[in-house]
mmCIF file of C-alpha atoms and ligand atoms in Angstrom:
data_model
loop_
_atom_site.group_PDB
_atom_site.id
_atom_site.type_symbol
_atom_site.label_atom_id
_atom_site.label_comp_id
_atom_site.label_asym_id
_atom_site.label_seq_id
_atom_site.Cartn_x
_atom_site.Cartn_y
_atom_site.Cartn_z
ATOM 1 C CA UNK A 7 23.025 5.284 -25.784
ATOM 2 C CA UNK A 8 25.057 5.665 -23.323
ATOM 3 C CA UNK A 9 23.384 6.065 -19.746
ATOM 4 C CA UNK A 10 24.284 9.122 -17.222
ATOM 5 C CA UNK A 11 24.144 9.542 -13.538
ATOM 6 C CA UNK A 12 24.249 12.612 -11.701
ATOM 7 C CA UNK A 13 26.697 12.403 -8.732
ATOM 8 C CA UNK A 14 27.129 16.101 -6.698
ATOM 9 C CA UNK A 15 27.224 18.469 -9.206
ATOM 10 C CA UNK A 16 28.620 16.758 -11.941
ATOM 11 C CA UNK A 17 26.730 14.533 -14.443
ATOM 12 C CA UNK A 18 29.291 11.737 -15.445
ATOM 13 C CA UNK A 19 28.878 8.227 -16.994
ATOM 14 C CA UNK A 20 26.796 5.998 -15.219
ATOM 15 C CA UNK A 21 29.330 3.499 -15.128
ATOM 16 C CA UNK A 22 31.970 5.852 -14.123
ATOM 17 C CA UNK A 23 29.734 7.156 -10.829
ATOM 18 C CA UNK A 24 31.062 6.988 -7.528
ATOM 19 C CA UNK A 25 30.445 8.097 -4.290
ATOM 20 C CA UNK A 26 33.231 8.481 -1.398
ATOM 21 C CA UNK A 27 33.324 5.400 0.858
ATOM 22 C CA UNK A 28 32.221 7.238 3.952
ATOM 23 C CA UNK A 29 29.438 8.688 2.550
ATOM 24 C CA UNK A 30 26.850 8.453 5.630
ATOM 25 C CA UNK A 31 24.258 7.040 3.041
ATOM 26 C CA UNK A 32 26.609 3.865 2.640
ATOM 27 C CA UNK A 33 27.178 3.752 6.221
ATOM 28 C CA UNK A 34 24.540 4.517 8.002
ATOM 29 C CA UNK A 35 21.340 4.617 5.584
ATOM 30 C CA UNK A 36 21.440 8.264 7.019
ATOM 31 C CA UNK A 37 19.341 9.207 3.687
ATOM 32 C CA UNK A 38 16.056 9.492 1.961
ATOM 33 C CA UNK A 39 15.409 8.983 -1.448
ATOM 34 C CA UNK A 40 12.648 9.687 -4.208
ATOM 35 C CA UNK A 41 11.294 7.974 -7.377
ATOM 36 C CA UNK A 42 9.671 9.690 -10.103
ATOM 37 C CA UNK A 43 7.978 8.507 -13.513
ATOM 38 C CA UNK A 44 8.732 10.312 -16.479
ATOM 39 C CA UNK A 45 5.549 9.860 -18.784
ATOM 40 C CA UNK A 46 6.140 10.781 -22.359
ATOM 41 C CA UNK A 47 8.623 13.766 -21.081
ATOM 42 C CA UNK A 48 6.868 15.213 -17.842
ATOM 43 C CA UNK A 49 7.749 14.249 -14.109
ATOM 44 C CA UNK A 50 4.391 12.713 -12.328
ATOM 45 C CA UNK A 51 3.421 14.072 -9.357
ATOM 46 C CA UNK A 52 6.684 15.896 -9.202
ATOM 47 C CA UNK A 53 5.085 18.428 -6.181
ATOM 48 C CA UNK A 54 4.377 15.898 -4.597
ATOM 49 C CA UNK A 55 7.281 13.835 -5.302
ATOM 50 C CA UNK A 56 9.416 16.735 -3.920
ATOM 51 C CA UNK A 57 7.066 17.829 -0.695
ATOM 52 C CA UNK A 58 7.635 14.092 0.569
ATOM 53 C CA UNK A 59 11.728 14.669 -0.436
ATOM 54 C CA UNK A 60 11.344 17.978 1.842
ATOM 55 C CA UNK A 61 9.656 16.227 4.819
ATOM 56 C CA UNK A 62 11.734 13.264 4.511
ATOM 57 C CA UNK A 63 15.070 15.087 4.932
ATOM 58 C CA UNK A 64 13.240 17.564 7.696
ATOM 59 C CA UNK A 65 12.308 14.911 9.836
ATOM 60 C CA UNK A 66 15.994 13.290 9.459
ATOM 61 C CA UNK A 67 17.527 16.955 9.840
ATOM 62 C CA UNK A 68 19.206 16.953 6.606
ATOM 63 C CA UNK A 69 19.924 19.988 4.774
ATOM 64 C CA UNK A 70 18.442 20.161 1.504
ATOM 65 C CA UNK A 71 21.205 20.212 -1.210
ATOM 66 C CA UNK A 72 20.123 22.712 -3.128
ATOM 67 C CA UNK A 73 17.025 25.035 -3.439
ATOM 68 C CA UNK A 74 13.736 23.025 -5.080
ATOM 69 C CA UNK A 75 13.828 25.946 -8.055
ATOM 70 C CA UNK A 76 17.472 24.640 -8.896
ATOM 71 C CA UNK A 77 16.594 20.799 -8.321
ATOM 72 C CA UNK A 78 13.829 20.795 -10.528
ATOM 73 C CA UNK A 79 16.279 22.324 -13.458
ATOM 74 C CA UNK A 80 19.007 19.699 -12.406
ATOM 75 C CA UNK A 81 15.995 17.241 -13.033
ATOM 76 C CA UNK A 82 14.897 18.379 -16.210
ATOM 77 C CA UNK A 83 18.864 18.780 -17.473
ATOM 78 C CA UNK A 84 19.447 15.529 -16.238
ATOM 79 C CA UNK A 85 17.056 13.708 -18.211
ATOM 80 C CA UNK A 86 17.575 15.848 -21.243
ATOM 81 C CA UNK A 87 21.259 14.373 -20.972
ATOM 82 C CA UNK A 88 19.933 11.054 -21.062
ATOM 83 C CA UNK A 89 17.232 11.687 -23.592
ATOM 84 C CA UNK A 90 14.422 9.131 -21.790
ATOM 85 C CA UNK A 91 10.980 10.416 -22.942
ATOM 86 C CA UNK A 92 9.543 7.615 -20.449
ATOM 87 C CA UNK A 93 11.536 6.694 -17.501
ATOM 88 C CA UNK A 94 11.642 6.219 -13.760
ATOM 89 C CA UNK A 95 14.024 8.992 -12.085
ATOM 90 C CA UNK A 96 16.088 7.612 -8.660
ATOM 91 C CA UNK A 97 17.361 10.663 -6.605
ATOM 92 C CA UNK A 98 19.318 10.040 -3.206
ATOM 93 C CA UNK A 99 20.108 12.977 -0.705
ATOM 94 C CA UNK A 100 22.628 11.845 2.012
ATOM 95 C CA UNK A 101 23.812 13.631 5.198
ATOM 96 C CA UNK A 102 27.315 13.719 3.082
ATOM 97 C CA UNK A 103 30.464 12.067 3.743
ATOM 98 C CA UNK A 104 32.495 12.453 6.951
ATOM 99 C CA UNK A 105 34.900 10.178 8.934
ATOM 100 C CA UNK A 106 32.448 7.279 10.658
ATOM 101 C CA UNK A 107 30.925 8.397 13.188
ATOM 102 C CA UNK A 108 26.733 8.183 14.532
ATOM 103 C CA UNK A 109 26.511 11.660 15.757
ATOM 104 C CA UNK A 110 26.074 14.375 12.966
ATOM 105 C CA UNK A 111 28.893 15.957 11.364
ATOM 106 C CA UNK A 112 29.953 19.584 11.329
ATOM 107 C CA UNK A 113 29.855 21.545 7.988
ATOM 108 C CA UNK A 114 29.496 18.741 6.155
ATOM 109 C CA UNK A 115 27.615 19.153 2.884
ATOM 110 C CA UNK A 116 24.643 16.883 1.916
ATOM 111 C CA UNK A 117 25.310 14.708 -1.013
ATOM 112 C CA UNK A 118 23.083 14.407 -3.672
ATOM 113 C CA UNK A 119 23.052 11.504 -6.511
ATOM 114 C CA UNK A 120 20.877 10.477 -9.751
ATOM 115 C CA UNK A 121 20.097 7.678 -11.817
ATOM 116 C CA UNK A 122 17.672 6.735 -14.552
ATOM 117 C CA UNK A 123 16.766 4.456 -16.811
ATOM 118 C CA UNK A 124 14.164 3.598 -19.032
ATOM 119 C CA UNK A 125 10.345 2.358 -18.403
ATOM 120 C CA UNK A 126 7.352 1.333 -19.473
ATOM 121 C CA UNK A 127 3.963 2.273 -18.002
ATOM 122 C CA UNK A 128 0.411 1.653 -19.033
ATOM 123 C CA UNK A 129 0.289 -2.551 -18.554
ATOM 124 C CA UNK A 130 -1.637 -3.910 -16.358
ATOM 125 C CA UNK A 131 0.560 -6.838 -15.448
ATOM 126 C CA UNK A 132 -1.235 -9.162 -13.092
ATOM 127 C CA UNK A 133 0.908 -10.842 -9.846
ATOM 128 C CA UNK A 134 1.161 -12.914 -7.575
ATOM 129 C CA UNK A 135 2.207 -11.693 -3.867
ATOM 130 C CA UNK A 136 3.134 -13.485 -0.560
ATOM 131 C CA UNK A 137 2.457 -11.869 3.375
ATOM 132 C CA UNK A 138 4.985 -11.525 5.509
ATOM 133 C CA UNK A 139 5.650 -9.722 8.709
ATOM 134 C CA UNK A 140 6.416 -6.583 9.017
ATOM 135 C CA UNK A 141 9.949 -5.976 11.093
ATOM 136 C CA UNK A 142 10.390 -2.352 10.383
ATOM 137 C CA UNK A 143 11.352 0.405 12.223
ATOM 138 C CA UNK A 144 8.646 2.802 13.774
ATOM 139 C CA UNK A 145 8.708 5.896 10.873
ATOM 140 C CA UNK A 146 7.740 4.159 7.986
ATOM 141 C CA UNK A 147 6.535 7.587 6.771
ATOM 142 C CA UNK A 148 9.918 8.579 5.823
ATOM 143 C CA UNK A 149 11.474 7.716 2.653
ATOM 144 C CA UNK A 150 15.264 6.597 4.010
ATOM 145 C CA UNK A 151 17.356 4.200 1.616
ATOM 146 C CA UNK A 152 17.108 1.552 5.058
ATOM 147 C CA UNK A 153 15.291 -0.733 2.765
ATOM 148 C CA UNK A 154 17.272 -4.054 3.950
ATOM 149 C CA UNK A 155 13.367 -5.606 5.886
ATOM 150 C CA UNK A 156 11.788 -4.724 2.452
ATOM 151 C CA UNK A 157 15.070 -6.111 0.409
ATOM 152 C CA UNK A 158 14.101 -9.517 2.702
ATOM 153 C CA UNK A 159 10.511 -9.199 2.448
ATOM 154 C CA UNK A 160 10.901 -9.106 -1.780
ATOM 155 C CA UNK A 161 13.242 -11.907 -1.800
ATOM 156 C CA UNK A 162 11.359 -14.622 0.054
ATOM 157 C CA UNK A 163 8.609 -13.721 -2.147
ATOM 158 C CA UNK A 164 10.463 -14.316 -5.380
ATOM 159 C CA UNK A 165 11.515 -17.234 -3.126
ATOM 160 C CA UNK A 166 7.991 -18.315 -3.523
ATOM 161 C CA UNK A 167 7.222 -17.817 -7.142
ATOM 162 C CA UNK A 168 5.645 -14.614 -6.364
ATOM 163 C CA UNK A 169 5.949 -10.773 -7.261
ATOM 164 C CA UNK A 170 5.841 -8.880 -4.172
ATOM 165 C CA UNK A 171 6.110 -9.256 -0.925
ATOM 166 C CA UNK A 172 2.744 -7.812 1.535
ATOM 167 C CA UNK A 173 3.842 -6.653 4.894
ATOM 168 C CA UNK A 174 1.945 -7.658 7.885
ATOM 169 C CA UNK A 175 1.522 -6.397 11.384
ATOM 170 C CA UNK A 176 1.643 -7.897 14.928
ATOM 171 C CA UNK A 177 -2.740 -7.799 15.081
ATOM 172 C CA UNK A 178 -2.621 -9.045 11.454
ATOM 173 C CA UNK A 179 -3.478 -6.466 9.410
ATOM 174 C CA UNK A 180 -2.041 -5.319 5.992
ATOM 175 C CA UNK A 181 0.609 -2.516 6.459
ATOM 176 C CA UNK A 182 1.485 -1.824 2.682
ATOM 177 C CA UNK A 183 3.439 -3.629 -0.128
ATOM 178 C CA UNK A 184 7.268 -4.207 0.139
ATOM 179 C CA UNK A 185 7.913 -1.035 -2.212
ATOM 180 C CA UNK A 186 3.601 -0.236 -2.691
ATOM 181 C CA UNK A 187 1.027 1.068 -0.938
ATOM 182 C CA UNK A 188 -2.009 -1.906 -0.818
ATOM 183 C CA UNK A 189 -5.193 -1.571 -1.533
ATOM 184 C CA UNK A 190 -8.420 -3.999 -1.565
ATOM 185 C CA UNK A 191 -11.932 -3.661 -2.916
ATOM 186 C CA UNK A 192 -13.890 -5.117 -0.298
ATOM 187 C CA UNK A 193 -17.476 -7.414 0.240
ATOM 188 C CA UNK A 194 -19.256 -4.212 0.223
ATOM 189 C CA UNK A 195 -17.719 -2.620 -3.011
ATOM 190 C CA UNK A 196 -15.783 0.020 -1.066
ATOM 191 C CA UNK A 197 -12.032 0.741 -2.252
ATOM 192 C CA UNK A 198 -10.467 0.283 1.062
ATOM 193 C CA UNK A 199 -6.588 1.239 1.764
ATOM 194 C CA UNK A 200 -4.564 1.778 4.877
ATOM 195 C CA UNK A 201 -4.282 5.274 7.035
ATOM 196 C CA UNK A 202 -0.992 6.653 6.667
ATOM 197 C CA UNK A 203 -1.632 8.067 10.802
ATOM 198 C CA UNK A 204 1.019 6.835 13.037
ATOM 199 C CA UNK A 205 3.471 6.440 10.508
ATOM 200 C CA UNK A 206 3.354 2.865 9.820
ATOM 201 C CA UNK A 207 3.265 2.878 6.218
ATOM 202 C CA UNK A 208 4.532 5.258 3.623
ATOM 203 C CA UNK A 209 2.265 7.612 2.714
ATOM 204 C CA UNK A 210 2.285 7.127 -0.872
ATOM 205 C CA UNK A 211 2.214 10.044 -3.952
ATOM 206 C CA UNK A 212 0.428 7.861 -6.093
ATOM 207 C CA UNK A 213 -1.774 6.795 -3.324
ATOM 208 C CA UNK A 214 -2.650 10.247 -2.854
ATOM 209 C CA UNK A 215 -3.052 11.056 -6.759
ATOM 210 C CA UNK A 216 -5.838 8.030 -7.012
ATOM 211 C CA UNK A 217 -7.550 8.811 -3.860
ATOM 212 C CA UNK A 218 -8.336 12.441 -5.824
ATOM 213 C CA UNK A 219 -9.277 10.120 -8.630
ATOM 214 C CA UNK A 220 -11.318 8.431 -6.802
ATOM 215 C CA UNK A 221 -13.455 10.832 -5.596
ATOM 216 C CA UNK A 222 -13.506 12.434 -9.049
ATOM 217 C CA UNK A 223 -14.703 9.238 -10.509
ATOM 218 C CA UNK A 224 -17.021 8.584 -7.274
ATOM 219 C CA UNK A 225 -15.706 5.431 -6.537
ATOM 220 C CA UNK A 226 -16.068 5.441 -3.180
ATOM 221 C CA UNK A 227 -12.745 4.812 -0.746
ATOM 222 C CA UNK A 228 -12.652 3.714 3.029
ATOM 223 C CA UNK A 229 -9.076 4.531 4.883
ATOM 224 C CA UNK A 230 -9.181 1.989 7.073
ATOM 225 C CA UNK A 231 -6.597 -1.362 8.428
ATOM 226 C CA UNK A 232 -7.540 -4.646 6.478
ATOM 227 C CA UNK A 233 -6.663 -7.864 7.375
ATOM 228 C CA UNK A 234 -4.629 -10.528 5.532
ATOM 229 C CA UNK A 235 -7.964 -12.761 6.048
ATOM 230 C CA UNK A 236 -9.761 -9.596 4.182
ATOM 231 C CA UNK A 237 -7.265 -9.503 1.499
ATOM 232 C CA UNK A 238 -8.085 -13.559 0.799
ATOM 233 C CA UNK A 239 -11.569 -12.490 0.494
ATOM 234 C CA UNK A 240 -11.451 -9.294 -1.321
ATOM 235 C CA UNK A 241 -13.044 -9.030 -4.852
ATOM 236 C CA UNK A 242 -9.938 -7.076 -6.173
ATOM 237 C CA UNK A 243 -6.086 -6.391 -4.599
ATOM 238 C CA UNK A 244 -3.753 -3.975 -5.895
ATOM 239 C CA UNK A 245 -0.693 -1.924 -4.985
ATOM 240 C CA UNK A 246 0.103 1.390 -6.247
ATOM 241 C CA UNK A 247 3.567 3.084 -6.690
ATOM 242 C CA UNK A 248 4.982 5.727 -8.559
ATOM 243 C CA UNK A 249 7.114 3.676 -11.317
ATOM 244 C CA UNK A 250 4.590 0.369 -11.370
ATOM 245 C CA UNK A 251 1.666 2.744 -11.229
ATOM 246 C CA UNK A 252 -1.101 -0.174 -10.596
ATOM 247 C CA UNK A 253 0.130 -4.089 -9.860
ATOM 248 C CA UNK A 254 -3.132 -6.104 -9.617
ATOM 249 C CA UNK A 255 -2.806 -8.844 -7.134
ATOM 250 C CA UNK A 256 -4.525 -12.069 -8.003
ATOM 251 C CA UNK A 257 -3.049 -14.384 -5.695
ATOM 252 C CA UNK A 258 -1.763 -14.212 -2.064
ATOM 253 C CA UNK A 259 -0.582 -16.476 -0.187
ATOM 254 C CA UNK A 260 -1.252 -19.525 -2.946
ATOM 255 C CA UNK A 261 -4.838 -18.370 -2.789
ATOM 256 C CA UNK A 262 -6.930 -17.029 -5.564
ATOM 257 C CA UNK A 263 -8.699 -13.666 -5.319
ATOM 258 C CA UNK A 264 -11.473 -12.919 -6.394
ATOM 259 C CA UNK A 265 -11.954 -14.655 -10.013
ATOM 260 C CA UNK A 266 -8.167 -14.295 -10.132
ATOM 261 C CA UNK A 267 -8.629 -11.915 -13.112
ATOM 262 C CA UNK A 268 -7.694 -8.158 -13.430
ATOM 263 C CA UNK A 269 -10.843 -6.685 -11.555
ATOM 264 C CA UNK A 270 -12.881 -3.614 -13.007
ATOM 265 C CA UNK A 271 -11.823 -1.269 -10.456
ATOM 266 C CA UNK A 272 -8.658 -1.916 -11.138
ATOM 267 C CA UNK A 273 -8.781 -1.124 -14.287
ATOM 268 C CA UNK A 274 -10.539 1.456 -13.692
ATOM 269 C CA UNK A 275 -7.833 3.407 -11.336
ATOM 270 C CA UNK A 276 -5.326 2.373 -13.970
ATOM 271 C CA UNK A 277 -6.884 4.517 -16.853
ATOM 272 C CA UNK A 278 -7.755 7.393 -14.841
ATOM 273 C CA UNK A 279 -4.353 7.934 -13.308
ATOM 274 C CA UNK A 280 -2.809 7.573 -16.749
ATOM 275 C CA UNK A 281 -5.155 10.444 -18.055
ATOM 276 C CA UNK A 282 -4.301 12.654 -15.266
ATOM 277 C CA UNK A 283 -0.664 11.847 -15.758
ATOM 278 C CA UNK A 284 -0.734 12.935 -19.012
ATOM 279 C CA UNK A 285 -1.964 16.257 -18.748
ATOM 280 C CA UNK A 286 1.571 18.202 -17.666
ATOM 281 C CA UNK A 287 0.453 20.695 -15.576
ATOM 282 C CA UNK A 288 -1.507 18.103 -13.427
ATOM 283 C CA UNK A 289 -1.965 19.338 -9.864
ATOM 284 C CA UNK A 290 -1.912 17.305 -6.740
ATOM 285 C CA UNK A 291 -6.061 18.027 -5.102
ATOM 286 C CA UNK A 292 -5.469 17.936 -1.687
ATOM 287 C CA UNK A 293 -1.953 17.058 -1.374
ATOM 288 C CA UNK A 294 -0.169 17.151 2.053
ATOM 289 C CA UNK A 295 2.714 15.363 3.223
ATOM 290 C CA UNK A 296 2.449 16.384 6.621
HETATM 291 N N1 PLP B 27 5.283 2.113 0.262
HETATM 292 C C1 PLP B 27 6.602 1.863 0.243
HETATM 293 C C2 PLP B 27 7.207 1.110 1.386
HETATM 294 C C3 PLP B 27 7.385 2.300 -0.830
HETATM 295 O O1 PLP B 27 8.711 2.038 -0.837
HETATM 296 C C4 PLP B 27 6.771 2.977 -1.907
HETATM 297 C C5 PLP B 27 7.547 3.440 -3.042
HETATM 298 O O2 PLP B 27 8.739 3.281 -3.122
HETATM 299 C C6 PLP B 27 5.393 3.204 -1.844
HETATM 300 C C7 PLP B 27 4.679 2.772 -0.741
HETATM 301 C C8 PLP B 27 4.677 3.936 -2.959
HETATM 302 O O3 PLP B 27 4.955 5.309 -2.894
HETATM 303 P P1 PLP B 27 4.860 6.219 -4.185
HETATM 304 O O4 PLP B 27 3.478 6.070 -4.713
HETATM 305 O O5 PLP B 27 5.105 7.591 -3.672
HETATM 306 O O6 PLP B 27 5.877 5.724 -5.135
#
């Protein structure tokens, strides 16, 4: 079947999709992006999904390209076109295309492109990861397409026979996965995960989703910094993100955690999040992403 992109307006072969050469999201990374799981024909999360778009282009001071009423048909059109019952949705806004320059442009429009393709979701496929440190810039909370630290990150750990790639920071503690948010289940049982205050990691939609679960399910979570030494020592490591849903971790660093099997908790978050997921009118409990 052939495969169809959305590109400003116009929904044209994917392999027939271009954007202009000066477009600001090429030259600058002046952009943010979303990903969103299709599950058996409904968008995860979408609110969410599209509150974090919202901020992410507020903070950056781009325009949104088109009321979230019309985006959300454009969505639903544009995977109708491709007829994907279970997918992972890319969606790119840009500042738009203007001759180089840093400063903004005038009346330029922002530029807004699609892609999909097929997934899979429901596996719990176990992985190995690697740490290394953390050189990004200071507002990790927005989602911007300047992925190039995380592109490195991911490819020294593939480097080293591993999956993905944990960031680190300078006082060695565990910022968040290379394209995840990390979590760890720690000596005394508690589900432990990362703040998102002072924007140093992204402040995940899935994150949020299973921290709802988890209170739900009363599996009790701790938001606090953990340590790579923490992460050796941790009964259970996972990452969470929207597409790969639950990664368990059962090596870092060449060391075994835990038993080195798929712990119970992970499991655990897997099911419930697919359950939620699969009811479509699925609200986000205390979503903000302020
Ligand atoms: N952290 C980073 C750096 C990411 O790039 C992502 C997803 O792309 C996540 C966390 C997970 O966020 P979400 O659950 O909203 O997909």
């Amino acid at each position: 079947m052939p495969r169809i992109a959305y590109v400003n307006g116009r929904y044209v072969p994917h392999a027939a999709a271009v954007v202009h050469i000066e477009d600001r999201g090429l030259q600058f990374a002046d952009s943010a992006y979303e990903v969103i799981a299709v599950m058996n024909g409904h968008f995860a999360d979408e609110a969410g999904h599209l509150d974090r778009l919202e901020r992410s282009l507020g903070e950056l001071k781009i325009a949104l390209p088109m009321p979230r009423r019309a985006l959300r048909l454009v969505m639903r059109e544009f995977v109708q076109r491709n007829r994907l019952k279970n997918a992972s949705l890319y969606m790119q806004v840009t500042r738009g295309a203007a001759p180089r320059d840093f400063k903004f442009p005038a009346n330029v429009k922002p530029a807004l492109v699609m892609t999909i393709r097929p997934a899979s979701f429901g596996k719990l496929v176990a992985r190995k990861a690697v740490t290394v440190p953390d050189i990004r810039w200071k507002r990790r909370d927005i989602k911007t397409t300047a992925l190039v630290a995380q592109v490195l990150a991911k490819q020294a750990a593939i480097e080293k026979g591993a999956y993905e790639a944990l960031m680190v920071d300078d006082g060695g503690f565990i910022t968040e996965g290379s394209s995840t948010n990390a979590w760890i289940v720690d000596k005394s049982n508690n589900l432990v995960t990362r703040p998102t205050q002072n924007n140093m990691i992204l402040k995940g939609v899935t994150r949020n989703a299973m921290q709802a679960l988890c209170k739900k399910e009363k599996i009790k979570i701790v938001e606090r910094p953990f340590t790579v030494q923490e992460a050796y020592q941790a009964a259970e490591v996972f990452t969470t993100a929207a597409v790969s849903l639950v990664t368990p971790i059962v090596e870092i660093d060449g060391r075994k955690i835990g038993d080195g099997k798929v712990g119970a908790v992970t499991s655990k978050i897997l099911s419930s999040y697919l359950a939620y997921a699969a009811d479509p009118e699925q609200k986000q409990e205390n979503w903000s992403a302020r």
